[in-house]
């Protein structure tokens, strides 16, 4: 039986090609993901270990820099005491924060969030072991800086050049003293690193005489654990010491955790692709078994058991799966290399390291490919083995009995009904519990619909038949009949496309609906013409607010300044704003009182907060500020809350005396004449053409909140493309083998006058019908799921309302039709090339 199975594989190489491709693509996705994440993990682990090679102990301060009651970090005296310990070769104080470097065109080098500034901390030998200089030296004076090699190259800077550097305050120019290499993770992720002279960095990021971290180098032969024991008693409150090995292991675990999330997402899409491939594989083996009906009947007649027949089919599947797995693994390894190169092309640097191919990806690829193929082939093999020798002389795909169809459709209806009920229940429940119900219901509904698809194919395709017969005549009529000739085959082919479009449509409905709600929320609440933020998402300096207030053409400016505040005995989420201006830049709907009372030192409270805490206009509330100062604040207004306003608003003049470092994440600006190129240029000029500060107009603001949704959708579309490609292969495979099975029938049609052009049209229309049928099922189910998930998150998104993306749905239908046309090209040409005399000979042989 094994030799027979192997012979059958070799005899049907061309017909198994699509199955091999489906398995290859799915396995490549799996192996590529595993190899890629293993390679990244090993590279980052190696870099992490190297970065702590010379660190015996590292001390970190978690002090709150805005809390005047405690020291802002690790004082110089602590550093001196640690240096004096036995076994310590040297100790270096570290401090860092945001610093952005402008390129020759004034644009920010790097990606904002990973642009760092730090202090140059030389030891007694004048060198800082954390950096290796390739040119020049570290900054020794207040007006000097050093740059990492990539940033210097991107900015075309050489030692001695003047470099514009932006921190949270105004842009300053420094002289470049040196260029260095570093193992810093932020730089390796595509950012930049600026080294300042030690005292300059302290003033800029913390306070003179203080550090955020201290790294300790051990003397030769000294034990890191003993140094740690000696360091710990010297530390102030809010500081922690750990060995370099512990930190390296912790950083490696964090990297592993982050890559684990990426791995799960990619493997999830690989599972979808493989699930779609199951239908293609099952269809292929069903048709191959049908074509070998007489051979199987003869084998049964000469003594082969049912188990042997099933085993023969499964052996064929195992051989096909093993070959496809080997090819898929090789392709996946190439995909991993390509992904790594692609990250570098997009500015996301990956540490150097070899391609890591462990046993896990190899075994996983082989297991996935072989098991998926055998699983998909099991049902066709079992169906073939059940037919007795005499009956097998007909067709394995004989018309199913009424009882079997009733059982199948009843099971499908029950499963789909339970799934739909779970989806509706989850939509009503909302929250995490509701989304779990939706996920379970979606799985059951999808399985139920797949079971019911053969039943659904007849009425749906019957509804499309008049559209085919009218314009296309006989070709259209034959295409409609052929599409429902074997409902199970049509259903299996359409299911692959339906699964992909269910996911794509569901994501589109949810994404467009959420994006529209966020866009509406933005336009309804922001009246300002511009919003000013830091490129790294950090706080703006107070000087930026002062500069904007003096800019020409500005009519109103207000920050959203976060404030530490306790009101009436409990912490309140509060923002300091500019009285009078806040109502000009944000839509503040006053319910009671007067917003102008902010200027008199009173507070405004959101309606929900006032109701829950029992506050009303005129109440006087005891207040505790961030510096522990106490006072009383009266409620001067109650306003309707929004996503852009904190529950408590107060005047910046009231809050600033109690804030060591005012935290201003954003500033809203209204200008005379609205959004114009001149007004935007005036704001940029007022800010000193700071490359680290973003000046966003209303469209930029809308894109910031809603544009991310479209980016995520595009990523999802790209990942789901694999499943759709496999679905296309399924259509090609079904049509090609269907044409092969109908050679005699097509020959007869040619004999009675159906020319090649109309034969091609018949096959193409059949493909289009099957593709559109799958698309309609997928779009319907995807819309249902998109609605349900949206209902579960409605409470978290103000103004949420279902939006059906008719334009995208229309594009999906057009693409499905195009898929059918493209998939039919090869089968249609094959059918048209059939010469009716040769094919009629097969008919005559029957008699």
mmCIF file with all atom_site columns, C-alpha atoms in Angstrom, residues 484-660:
data_model
loop_
_atom_site.group_PDB
_atom_site.id
_atom_site.type_symbol
_atom_site.label_atom_id
_atom_site.label_alt_id
_atom_site.label_comp_id
_atom_site.label_asym_id
_atom_site.label_entity_id
_atom_site.label_seq_id
_atom_site.pdbx_PDB_ins_code
_atom_site.Cartn_x
_atom_site.Cartn_y
_atom_site.Cartn_z
_atom_site.occupancy
_atom_site.B_iso_or_equiv
_atom_site.pdbx_formal_charge
_atom_site.auth_seq_id
_atom_site.auth_comp_id
_atom_site.auth_asym_id
_atom_site.auth_atom_id
_atom_site.pdbx_PDB_model_num
ATOM 1   C CA . UNK A 1 484 ? -23.966 23.915 -7.997 1.00 0.00 ? 484 UNK A CA 1
ATOM 2   C CA . UNK A 1 485 ? -23.346 20.522 -9.573 1.00 0.00 ? 485 UNK A CA 1
ATOM 3   C CA . UNK A 1 486 ? -21.276 19.473 -6.581 1.00 0.00 ? 486 UNK A CA 1
ATOM 4   C CA . UNK A 1 487 ? -22.360 21.693 -3.653 1.00 0.00 ? 487 UNK A CA 1
ATOM 5   C CA . UNK A 1 488 ? -19.818 20.192 -1.272 1.00 0.00 ? 488 UNK A CA 1
ATOM 6   C CA . UNK A 1 489 ? -16.940 21.019 -3.565 1.00 0.00 ? 489 UNK A CA 1
ATOM 7   C CA . UNK A 1 490 ? -18.295 24.494 -4.282 1.00 0.00 ? 490 UNK A CA 1
ATOM 8   C CA . UNK A 1 491 ? -18.850 25.039 -0.563 1.00 0.00 ? 491 UNK A CA 1
ATOM 9   C CA . UNK A 1 492 ? -15.338 23.931 0.377  1.00 0.00 ? 492 UNK A CA 1
ATOM 10  C CA . UNK A 1 493 ? -13.819 26.214 -2.276 1.00 0.00 ? 493 UNK A CA 1
ATOM 11  C CA . UNK A 1 494 ? -15.974 29.183 -1.267 1.00 0.00 ? 494 UNK A CA 1
ATOM 12  C CA . UNK A 1 495 ? -15.291 28.566 2.445  1.00 0.00 ? 495 UNK A CA 1
ATOM 13  C CA . UNK A 1 496 ? -11.614 29.405 2.058  1.00 0.00 ? 496 UNK A CA 1
ATOM 14  C CA . UNK A 1 497 ? -12.447 32.796 0.566  1.00 0.00 ? 497 UNK A CA 1
ATOM 15  C CA . UNK A 1 498 ? -15.275 33.340 3.063  1.00 0.00 ? 498 UNK A CA 1
ATOM 16  C CA . UNK A 1 499 ? -12.967 32.885 6.066  1.00 0.00 ? 499 UNK A CA 1
ATOM 17  C CA . UNK A 1 500 ? -10.485 35.462 4.795  1.00 0.00 ? 500 UNK A CA 1
ATOM 18  C CA . UNK A 1 501 ? -13.182 38.006 3.924  1.00 0.00 ? 501 UNK A CA 1
ATOM 19  C CA . UNK A 1 502 ? -14.946 37.436 7.255  1.00 0.00 ? 502 UNK A CA 1
ATOM 20  C CA . UNK A 1 503 ? -11.824 38.618 9.066  1.00 0.00 ? 503 UNK A CA 1
ATOM 21  C CA . UNK A 1 504 ? -11.064 41.428 6.602  1.00 0.00 ? 504 UNK A CA 1
ATOM 22  C CA . UNK A 1 505 ? -14.651 42.733 6.648  1.00 0.00 ? 505 UNK A CA 1
ATOM 23  C CA . UNK A 1 506 ? -14.957 42.481 10.425 1.00 0.00 ? 506 UNK A CA 1
ATOM 24  C CA . UNK A 1 507 ? -11.736 44.464 10.877 1.00 0.00 ? 507 UNK A CA 1
ATOM 25  C CA . UNK A 1 508 ? -12.869 47.045 8.332  1.00 0.00 ? 508 UNK A CA 1
ATOM 26  C CA . UNK A 1 509 ? -16.282 47.575 9.947  1.00 0.00 ? 509 UNK A CA 1
ATOM 27  C CA . UNK A 1 510 ? -14.744 47.885 13.399 1.00 0.00 ? 510 UNK A CA 1
ATOM 28  C CA . UNK A 1 511 ? -11.823 50.044 12.254 1.00 0.00 ? 511 UNK A CA 1
ATOM 29  C CA . UNK A 1 512 ? -13.879 52.475 10.200 1.00 0.00 ? 512 UNK A CA 1
ATOM 30  C CA . UNK A 1 513 ? -16.509 52.788 12.945 1.00 0.00 ? 513 UNK A CA 1
ATOM 31  C CA . UNK A 1 514 ? -13.940 53.455 15.682 1.00 0.00 ? 514 UNK A CA 1
ATOM 32  C CA . UNK A 1 515 ? -11.980 55.800 13.402 1.00 0.00 ? 515 UNK A CA 1
ATOM 33  C CA . UNK A 1 516 ? -15.109 57.800 12.596 1.00 0.00 ? 516 UNK A CA 1
ATOM 34  C CA . UNK A 1 517 ? -16.010 58.062 16.293 1.00 0.00 ? 517 UNK A CA 1
ATOM 35  C CA . UNK A 1 518 ? -12.501 59.253 17.192 1.00 0.00 ? 518 UNK A CA 1
ATOM 36  C CA . UNK A 1 519 ? -12.517 61.737 14.346 1.00 0.00 ? 519 UNK A CA 1
ATOM 37  C CA . UNK A 1 520 ? -15.910 63.110 15.439 1.00 0.00 ? 520 UNK A CA 1
ATOM 38  C CA . UNK A 1 521 ? -14.725 63.275 19.041 1.00 0.00 ? 521 UNK A CA 1
ATOM 39  C CA . UNK A 1 522 ? -11.703 65.301 17.933 1.00 0.00 ? 522 UNK A CA 1
ATOM 40  C CA . UNK A 1 523 ? -13.589 67.763 15.741 1.00 0.00 ? 523 UNK A CA 1
ATOM 41  C CA . UNK A 1 524 ? -16.388 68.216 18.300 1.00 0.00 ? 524 UNK A CA 1
ATOM 42  C CA . UNK A 1 525 ? -14.085 68.988 21.219 1.00 0.00 ? 525 UNK A CA 1
ATOM 43  C CA . UNK A 1 526 ? -11.139 70.922 19.764 1.00 0.00 ? 526 UNK A CA 1
ATOM 44  C CA . UNK A 1 527 ? -11.661 74.515 18.690 1.00 0.00 ? 527 UNK A CA 1
ATOM 45  C CA . UNK A 1 528 ? -7.947  75.370 18.531 1.00 0.00 ? 528 UNK A CA 1
ATOM 46  C CA . UNK A 1 529 ? -6.211  75.741 15.186 1.00 0.00 ? 529 UNK A CA 1
ATOM 47  C CA . UNK A 1 530 ? -3.025  74.022 16.397 1.00 0.00 ? 530 UNK A CA 1
ATOM 48  C CA . UNK A 1 531 ? -1.829  71.606 19.052 1.00 0.00 ? 531 UNK A CA 1
ATOM 49  C CA . UNK A 1 532 ? 1.823   71.729 20.133 1.00 0.00 ? 532 UNK A CA 1
ATOM 50  C CA . UNK A 1 533 ? 3.516   68.617 21.574 1.00 0.00 ? 533 UNK A CA 1
ATOM 51  C CA . UNK A 1 534 ? 6.954   67.092 21.990 1.00 0.00 ? 534 UNK A CA 1
ATOM 52  C CA . UNK A 1 535 ? 7.995   64.603 19.299 1.00 0.00 ? 535 UNK A CA 1
ATOM 53  C CA . UNK A 1 536 ? 8.843   62.020 21.982 1.00 0.00 ? 536 UNK A CA 1
ATOM 54  C CA . UNK A 1 537 ? 5.501   62.390 23.755 1.00 0.00 ? 537 UNK A CA 1
ATOM 55  C CA . UNK A 1 538 ? 7.176   63.954 26.792 1.00 0.00 ? 538 UNK A CA 1
ATOM 56  C CA . UNK A 1 539 ? 6.404   67.251 28.517 1.00 0.00 ? 539 UNK A CA 1
ATOM 57  C CA . UNK A 1 540 ? 6.990   70.705 27.053 1.00 0.00 ? 540 UNK A CA 1
ATOM 58  C CA . UNK A 1 541 ? 9.051   73.268 28.884 1.00 0.00 ? 541 UNK A CA 1
ATOM 59  C CA . UNK A 1 542 ? 7.324   76.301 30.383 1.00 0.00 ? 542 UNK A CA 1
ATOM 60  C CA . UNK A 1 543 ? 9.364   78.452 28.002 1.00 0.00 ? 543 UNK A CA 1
ATOM 61  C CA . UNK A 1 544 ? 7.442   76.978 25.041 1.00 0.00 ? 544 UNK A CA 1
ATOM 62  C CA . UNK A 1 545 ? 4.170   78.266 26.511 1.00 0.00 ? 545 UNK A CA 1
ATOM 63  C CA . UNK A 1 546 ? 5.665   81.711 27.056 1.00 0.00 ? 546 UNK A CA 1
ATOM 64  C CA . UNK A 1 547 ? 7.007   81.789 23.479 1.00 0.00 ? 547 UNK A CA 1
ATOM 65  C CA . UNK A 1 548 ? 3.635   80.840 21.997 1.00 0.00 ? 548 UNK A CA 1
ATOM 66  C CA . UNK A 1 549 ? 1.820   83.496 24.022 1.00 0.00 ? 549 UNK A CA 1
ATOM 67  C CA . UNK A 1 550 ? 4.066   86.128 22.408 1.00 0.00 ? 550 UNK A CA 1
ATOM 68  C CA . UNK A 1 551 ? 3.872   84.739 18.849 1.00 0.00 ? 551 UNK A CA 1
ATOM 69  C CA . UNK A 1 552 ? 2.317   87.066 16.241 1.00 0.00 ? 552 UNK A CA 1
ATOM 70  C CA . UNK A 1 553 ? -1.241  86.229 15.204 1.00 0.00 ? 553 UNK A CA 1
ATOM 71  C CA . UNK A 1 554 ? -2.018  84.168 18.322 1.00 0.00 ? 554 UNK A CA 1
ATOM 72  C CA . UNK A 1 555 ? -5.409  84.944 19.897 1.00 0.00 ? 555 UNK A CA 1
ATOM 73  C CA . UNK A 1 556 ? -5.595  82.294 22.630 1.00 0.00 ? 556 UNK A CA 1
ATOM 74  C CA . UNK A 1 557 ? -3.169  79.821 24.210 1.00 0.00 ? 557 UNK A CA 1
ATOM 75  C CA . UNK A 1 558 ? -3.806  77.287 26.953 1.00 0.00 ? 558 UNK A CA 1
ATOM 76  C CA . UNK A 1 559 ? -1.832  74.293 28.171 1.00 0.00 ? 559 UNK A CA 1
ATOM 77  C CA . UNK A 1 560 ? -3.233  71.026 29.485 1.00 0.00 ? 560 UNK A CA 1
ATOM 78  C CA . UNK A 1 561 ? -0.841  70.875 32.411 1.00 0.00 ? 561 UNK A CA 1
ATOM 79  C CA . UNK A 1 562 ? -1.045  67.794 34.655 1.00 0.00 ? 562 UNK A CA 1
ATOM 80  C CA . UNK A 1 563 ? -1.287  68.704 38.337 1.00 0.00 ? 563 UNK A CA 1
ATOM 81  C CA . UNK A 1 564 ? -0.775  66.726 41.568 1.00 0.00 ? 564 UNK A CA 1
ATOM 82  C CA . UNK A 1 565 ? -3.887  67.556 43.598 1.00 0.00 ? 565 UNK A CA 1
ATOM 83  C CA . UNK A 1 566 ? -6.019  66.104 46.373 1.00 0.00 ? 566 UNK A CA 1
ATOM 84  C CA . UNK A 1 567 ? -9.515  67.504 46.779 1.00 0.00 ? 567 UNK A CA 1
ATOM 85  C CA . UNK A 1 568 ? -11.809 66.758 49.687 1.00 0.00 ? 568 UNK A CA 1
ATOM 86  C CA . UNK A 1 569 ? -9.572  63.941 50.918 1.00 0.00 ? 569 UNK A CA 1
ATOM 87  C CA . UNK A 1 570 ? -9.058  62.003 47.670 1.00 0.00 ? 570 UNK A CA 1
ATOM 88  C CA . UNK A 1 571 ? -6.805  62.296 44.629 1.00 0.00 ? 571 UNK A CA 1
ATOM 89  C CA . UNK A 1 572 ? -8.291  64.229 41.740 1.00 0.00 ? 572 UNK A CA 1
ATOM 90  C CA . UNK A 1 573 ? -7.268  64.067 38.083 1.00 0.00 ? 573 UNK A CA 1
ATOM 91  C CA . UNK A 1 574 ? -6.616  67.740 37.450 1.00 0.00 ? 574 UNK A CA 1
ATOM 92  C CA . UNK A 1 575 ? -5.232  70.015 34.764 1.00 0.00 ? 575 UNK A CA 1
ATOM 93  C CA . UNK A 1 576 ? -3.996  73.575 35.002 1.00 0.00 ? 576 UNK A CA 1
ATOM 94  C CA . UNK A 1 577 ? -5.251  75.792 32.159 1.00 0.00 ? 577 UNK A CA 1
ATOM 95  C CA . UNK A 1 578 ? -5.258  79.437 31.187 1.00 0.00 ? 578 UNK A CA 1
ATOM 96  C CA . UNK A 1 579 ? -8.551  81.104 32.260 1.00 0.00 ? 579 UNK A CA 1
ATOM 97  C CA . UNK A 1 580 ? -10.372 82.761 29.404 1.00 0.00 ? 580 UNK A CA 1
ATOM 98  C CA . UNK A 1 581 ? -8.249  80.999 26.763 1.00 0.00 ? 581 UNK A CA 1
ATOM 99  C CA . UNK A 1 582 ? -9.369  77.458 27.603 1.00 0.00 ? 582 UNK A CA 1
ATOM 100 C CA . UNK A 1 583 ? -12.872 78.135 26.303 1.00 0.00 ? 583 UNK A CA 1
ATOM 101 C CA . UNK A 1 584 ? -11.389 79.488 23.053 1.00 0.00 ? 584 UNK A CA 1
ATOM 102 C CA . UNK A 1 585 ? -9.267  76.421 22.300 1.00 0.00 ? 585 UNK A CA 1
ATOM 103 C CA . UNK A 1 586 ? -11.456 73.585 23.654 1.00 0.00 ? 586 UNK A CA 1
ATOM 104 C CA . UNK A 1 587 ? -15.201 73.125 23.649 1.00 0.00 ? 587 UNK A CA 1
ATOM 105 C CA . UNK A 1 588 ? -16.148 73.485 27.330 1.00 0.00 ? 588 UNK A CA 1
ATOM 106 C CA . UNK A 1 589 ? -19.901 73.154 27.825 1.00 0.00 ? 589 UNK A CA 1
ATOM 107 C CA . UNK A 1 590 ? -20.743 74.774 31.181 1.00 0.00 ? 590 UNK A CA 1
ATOM 108 C CA . UNK A 1 591 ? -23.668 73.186 33.041 1.00 0.00 ? 591 UNK A CA 1
ATOM 109 C CA . UNK A 1 592 ? -23.634 75.460 36.093 1.00 0.00 ? 592 UNK A CA 1
ATOM 110 C CA . UNK A 1 593 ? -21.631 78.436 37.289 1.00 0.00 ? 593 UNK A CA 1
ATOM 111 C CA . UNK A 1 594 ? -19.134 80.447 35.224 1.00 0.00 ? 594 UNK A CA 1
ATOM 112 C CA . UNK A 1 595 ? -15.847 79.250 33.682 1.00 0.00 ? 595 UNK A CA 1
ATOM 113 C CA . UNK A 1 596 ? -14.440 82.757 34.188 1.00 0.00 ? 596 UNK A CA 1
ATOM 114 C CA . UNK A 1 597 ? -14.310 81.952 37.909 1.00 0.00 ? 597 UNK A CA 1
ATOM 115 C CA . UNK A 1 598 ? -11.043 80.075 37.207 1.00 0.00 ? 598 UNK A CA 1
ATOM 116 C CA . UNK A 1 599 ? -9.311  83.456 37.102 1.00 0.00 ? 599 UNK A CA 1
ATOM 117 C CA . UNK A 1 600 ? -10.499 84.071 40.679 1.00 0.00 ? 600 UNK A CA 1
ATOM 118 C CA . UNK A 1 601 ? -8.696  80.952 41.928 1.00 0.00 ? 601 UNK A CA 1
ATOM 119 C CA . UNK A 1 602 ? -11.702 78.640 41.830 1.00 0.00 ? 602 UNK A CA 1
ATOM 120 C CA . UNK A 1 603 ? -11.931 75.204 40.163 1.00 0.00 ? 603 UNK A CA 1
ATOM 121 C CA . UNK A 1 604 ? -14.238 73.821 37.480 1.00 0.00 ? 604 UNK A CA 1
ATOM 122 C CA . UNK A 1 605 ? -15.453 70.235 37.918 1.00 0.00 ? 605 UNK A CA 1
ATOM 123 C CA . UNK A 1 606 ? -16.797 67.753 35.374 1.00 0.00 ? 606 UNK A CA 1
ATOM 124 C CA . UNK A 1 607 ? -20.494 66.950 35.775 1.00 0.00 ? 607 UNK A CA 1
ATOM 125 C CA . UNK A 1 608 ? -19.997 63.218 36.451 1.00 0.00 ? 608 UNK A CA 1
ATOM 126 C CA . UNK A 1 609 ? -17.295 63.888 39.057 1.00 0.00 ? 609 UNK A CA 1
ATOM 127 C CA . UNK A 1 610 ? -19.416 66.524 40.787 1.00 0.00 ? 610 UNK A CA 1
ATOM 128 C CA . UNK A 1 611 ? -22.402 64.168 40.900 1.00 0.00 ? 611 UNK A CA 1
ATOM 129 C CA . UNK A 1 612 ? -20.412 61.175 42.214 1.00 0.00 ? 612 UNK A CA 1
ATOM 130 C CA . UNK A 1 613 ? -18.675 63.220 44.949 1.00 0.00 ? 613 UNK A CA 1
ATOM 131 C CA . UNK A 1 614 ? -21.618 65.389 45.846 1.00 0.00 ? 614 UNK A CA 1
ATOM 132 C CA . UNK A 1 615 ? -19.968 68.690 44.844 1.00 0.00 ? 615 UNK A CA 1
ATOM 133 C CA . UNK A 1 616 ? -21.822 71.725 43.574 1.00 0.00 ? 616 UNK A CA 1
ATOM 134 C CA . UNK A 1 617 ? -21.087 75.334 42.629 1.00 0.00 ? 617 UNK A CA 1
ATOM 135 C CA . UNK A 1 618 ? -20.210 77.338 45.743 1.00 0.00 ? 618 UNK A CA 1
ATOM 136 C CA . UNK A 1 619 ? -18.765 74.434 47.733 1.00 0.00 ? 619 UNK A CA 1
ATOM 137 C CA . UNK A 1 620 ? -15.363 75.007 49.329 1.00 0.00 ? 620 UNK A CA 1
ATOM 138 C CA . UNK A 1 621 ? -13.111 71.945 49.213 1.00 0.00 ? 621 UNK A CA 1
ATOM 139 C CA . UNK A 1 622 ? -9.926  71.298 51.229 1.00 0.00 ? 622 UNK A CA 1
ATOM 140 C CA . UNK A 1 623 ? -6.982  70.868 48.858 1.00 0.00 ? 623 UNK A CA 1
ATOM 141 C CA . UNK A 1 624 ? -3.490  69.358 49.141 1.00 0.00 ? 624 UNK A CA 1
ATOM 142 C CA . UNK A 1 625 ? -0.973  70.234 46.407 1.00 0.00 ? 625 UNK A CA 1
ATOM 143 C CA . UNK A 1 626 ? 2.046   68.324 45.143 1.00 0.00 ? 626 UNK A CA 1
ATOM 144 C CA . UNK A 1 627 ? 4.411   70.030 47.609 1.00 0.00 ? 627 UNK A CA 1
ATOM 145 C CA . UNK A 1 628 ? 2.117   69.152 50.548 1.00 0.00 ? 628 UNK A CA 1
ATOM 146 C CA . UNK A 1 629 ? 0.884   72.731 50.774 1.00 0.00 ? 629 UNK A CA 1
ATOM 147 C CA . UNK A 1 630 ? -2.721  72.925 51.965 1.00 0.00 ? 630 UNK A CA 1
ATOM 148 C CA . UNK A 1 631 ? -5.508  75.302 51.138 1.00 0.00 ? 631 UNK A CA 1
ATOM 149 C CA . UNK A 1 632 ? -9.136  75.594 50.135 1.00 0.00 ? 632 UNK A CA 1
ATOM 150 C CA . UNK A 1 633 ? -10.523 75.697 46.596 1.00 0.00 ? 633 UNK A CA 1
ATOM 151 C CA . UNK A 1 634 ? -14.076 76.743 45.791 1.00 0.00 ? 634 UNK A CA 1
ATOM 152 C CA . UNK A 1 635 ? -16.096 75.164 42.980 1.00 0.00 ? 635 UNK A CA 1
ATOM 153 C CA . UNK A 1 636 ? -16.842 77.930 40.490 1.00 0.00 ? 636 UNK A CA 1
ATOM 154 C CA . UNK A 1 637 ? -18.279 75.939 37.587 1.00 0.00 ? 637 UNK A CA 1
ATOM 155 C CA . UNK A 1 638 ? -19.577 72.519 36.580 1.00 0.00 ? 638 UNK A CA 1
ATOM 156 C CA . UNK A 1 639 ? -19.012 71.477 32.972 1.00 0.00 ? 639 UNK A CA 1
ATOM 157 C CA . UNK A 1 640 ? -19.916 68.559 30.754 1.00 0.00 ? 640 UNK A CA 1
ATOM 158 C CA . UNK A 1 641 ? -16.921 66.230 30.644 1.00 0.00 ? 641 UNK A CA 1
ATOM 159 C CA . UNK A 1 642 ? -15.063 65.224 27.492 1.00 0.00 ? 642 UNK A CA 1
ATOM 160 C CA . UNK A 1 643 ? -12.067 63.138 26.520 1.00 0.00 ? 643 UNK A CA 1
ATOM 161 C CA . UNK A 1 644 ? -9.909  66.265 26.121 1.00 0.00 ? 644 UNK A CA 1
ATOM 162 C CA . UNK A 1 645 ? -10.619 67.761 29.554 1.00 0.00 ? 645 UNK A CA 1
ATOM 163 C CA . UNK A 1 646 ? -9.572  66.508 32.968 1.00 0.00 ? 646 UNK A CA 1
ATOM 164 C CA . UNK A 1 647 ? -12.355 66.164 35.576 1.00 0.00 ? 647 UNK A CA 1
ATOM 165 C CA . UNK A 1 648 ? -10.927 69.126 37.508 1.00 0.00 ? 648 UNK A CA 1
ATOM 166 C CA . UNK A 1 649 ? -9.636  72.379 35.966 1.00 0.00 ? 649 UNK A CA 1
ATOM 167 C CA . UNK A 1 650 ? -7.760  75.158 37.742 1.00 0.00 ? 650 UNK A CA 1
ATOM 168 C CA . UNK A 1 651 ? -5.693  78.220 36.866 1.00 0.00 ? 651 UNK A CA 1
ATOM 169 C CA . UNK A 1 652 ? -1.996  77.691 36.074 1.00 0.00 ? 652 UNK A CA 1
ATOM 170 C CA . UNK A 1 653 ? -1.277  80.604 38.420 1.00 0.00 ? 653 UNK A CA 1
ATOM 171 C CA . UNK A 1 654 ? -2.762  78.534 41.276 1.00 0.00 ? 654 UNK A CA 1
ATOM 172 C CA . UNK A 1 655 ? -0.915  75.324 40.402 1.00 0.00 ? 655 UNK A CA 1
ATOM 173 C CA . UNK A 1 656 ? 2.556   76.518 39.329 1.00 0.00 ? 656 UNK A CA 1
ATOM 174 C CA . UNK A 1 657 ? 3.865   77.624 42.755 1.00 0.00 ? 657 UNK A CA 1
ATOM 175 C CA . UNK A 1 658 ? 3.414   74.034 43.974 1.00 0.00 ? 658 UNK A CA 1
ATOM 176 C CA . UNK A 1 659 ? 4.990   72.280 40.955 1.00 0.00 ? 659 UNK A CA 1
ATOM 177 C CA . UNK A 1 660 ? 8.764   71.814 40.899 1.00 0.00 ? 660 UNK A CA 1
#
